[in-house]
Amino acid sequence: MLRNLLALRQITQRTISSASRRQFENKVREKQKLFQEDNGIPVYLKGGIADALLYRATMLLTVGGTAYAIYQMAVASFPKKQD
């Protein structure tokens, strides 16, 4: 039992310590320049097409949800007719 635990400990230490690390390029300066640029575009749309699609989807869901909530309130405010 102890031998198995020691072997497991050794394997886990080996895989963690020998794992290759990916080198990522720091893109903070580029993003800062992009978002601080004064070009008349709102900051929530400066990320490109993905930001525009997310914004439109959010607005669509918000408007649709609001309309549905108002519809349900109108339906609930009138009692059903008794036969």
XYZ file of C-alpha atoms in Angstrom:
83
model
C 0.000 0.000 0.000
C 2.719 2.449 1.008
C 4.747 1.497 -2.060
C 1.772 2.307 -4.317
C 1.294 5.704 -2.674
C 4.972 6.557 -3.044
C 4.914 5.511 -6.703
C 1.787 7.597 -7.339
C 3.380 10.576 -5.620
C 6.491 10.215 -7.746
C 4.473 9.954 -10.983
C 2.387 13.020 -10.217
C 5.422 15.094 -9.318
C 7.163 14.046 -12.490
C 4.287 14.914 -14.802
C 3.650 18.272 -13.185
C 7.273 19.352 -13.096
C 8.138 18.161 -16.577
C 5.071 19.600 -18.295
C 6.033 22.051 -20.971
C 4.833 25.584 -20.418
C 3.287 27.488 -23.271
C 4.637 30.935 -23.855
C 1.859 33.453 -24.406
C 2.449 36.833 -25.913
C 1.329 39.749 -23.761
C -1.328 41.588 -25.773
C -2.432 44.046 -23.097
C -0.823 47.063 -24.774
C -2.543 46.286 -28.091
C -5.926 45.889 -26.393
C -5.434 49.133 -24.463
C -4.716 51.018 -27.681
C -7.771 49.466 -29.330
C -10.182 50.253 -26.509
C -8.814 53.739 -25.745
C -8.901 54.882 -29.362
C -11.369 57.726 -29.878
C -13.206 56.615 -33.010
C -16.827 57.119 -31.979
C -17.551 53.412 -31.452
C -18.958 52.496 -28.021
C -16.553 50.487 -25.886
C -18.897 47.483 -25.804
C -18.660 47.187 -29.607
C -14.925 47.771 -30.072
C -14.137 44.039 -29.858
C -15.355 43.401 -33.389
C -18.034 41.218 -34.923
C -18.322 38.932 -31.894
C -19.137 41.894 -29.644
C -21.715 43.187 -32.113
C -23.410 39.785 -32.312
C -23.455 39.414 -28.530
C -24.880 42.909 -28.154
C -27.644 42.262 -30.694
C -28.517 38.901 -29.158
C -28.688 40.483 -25.711
C -30.938 43.282 -26.950
C -33.169 40.803 -28.785
C -33.559 38.648 -25.690
C -34.196 41.687 -23.504
C -36.854 43.177 -25.773
C -38.438 39.775 -26.384
C -38.475 38.948 -22.679
C -39.995 42.298 -21.804
C -42.715 41.914 -24.438
C -43.501 38.396 -23.225
C -43.674 39.549 -19.598
C -46.088 42.357 -20.531
C -48.190 39.874 -22.530
C -48.347 37.457 -19.587
C -49.336 40.282 -17.227
C -52.129 41.281 -19.602
C -53.361 37.673 -19.822
C -53.237 37.298 -16.038
C -55.080 40.578 -15.428
C -58.252 39.421 -17.196
C -60.167 36.541 -15.583
C -61.123 33.556 -17.717
C -64.764 33.380 -18.787
C -66.905 30.838 -16.958
C -68.997 28.596 -19.243
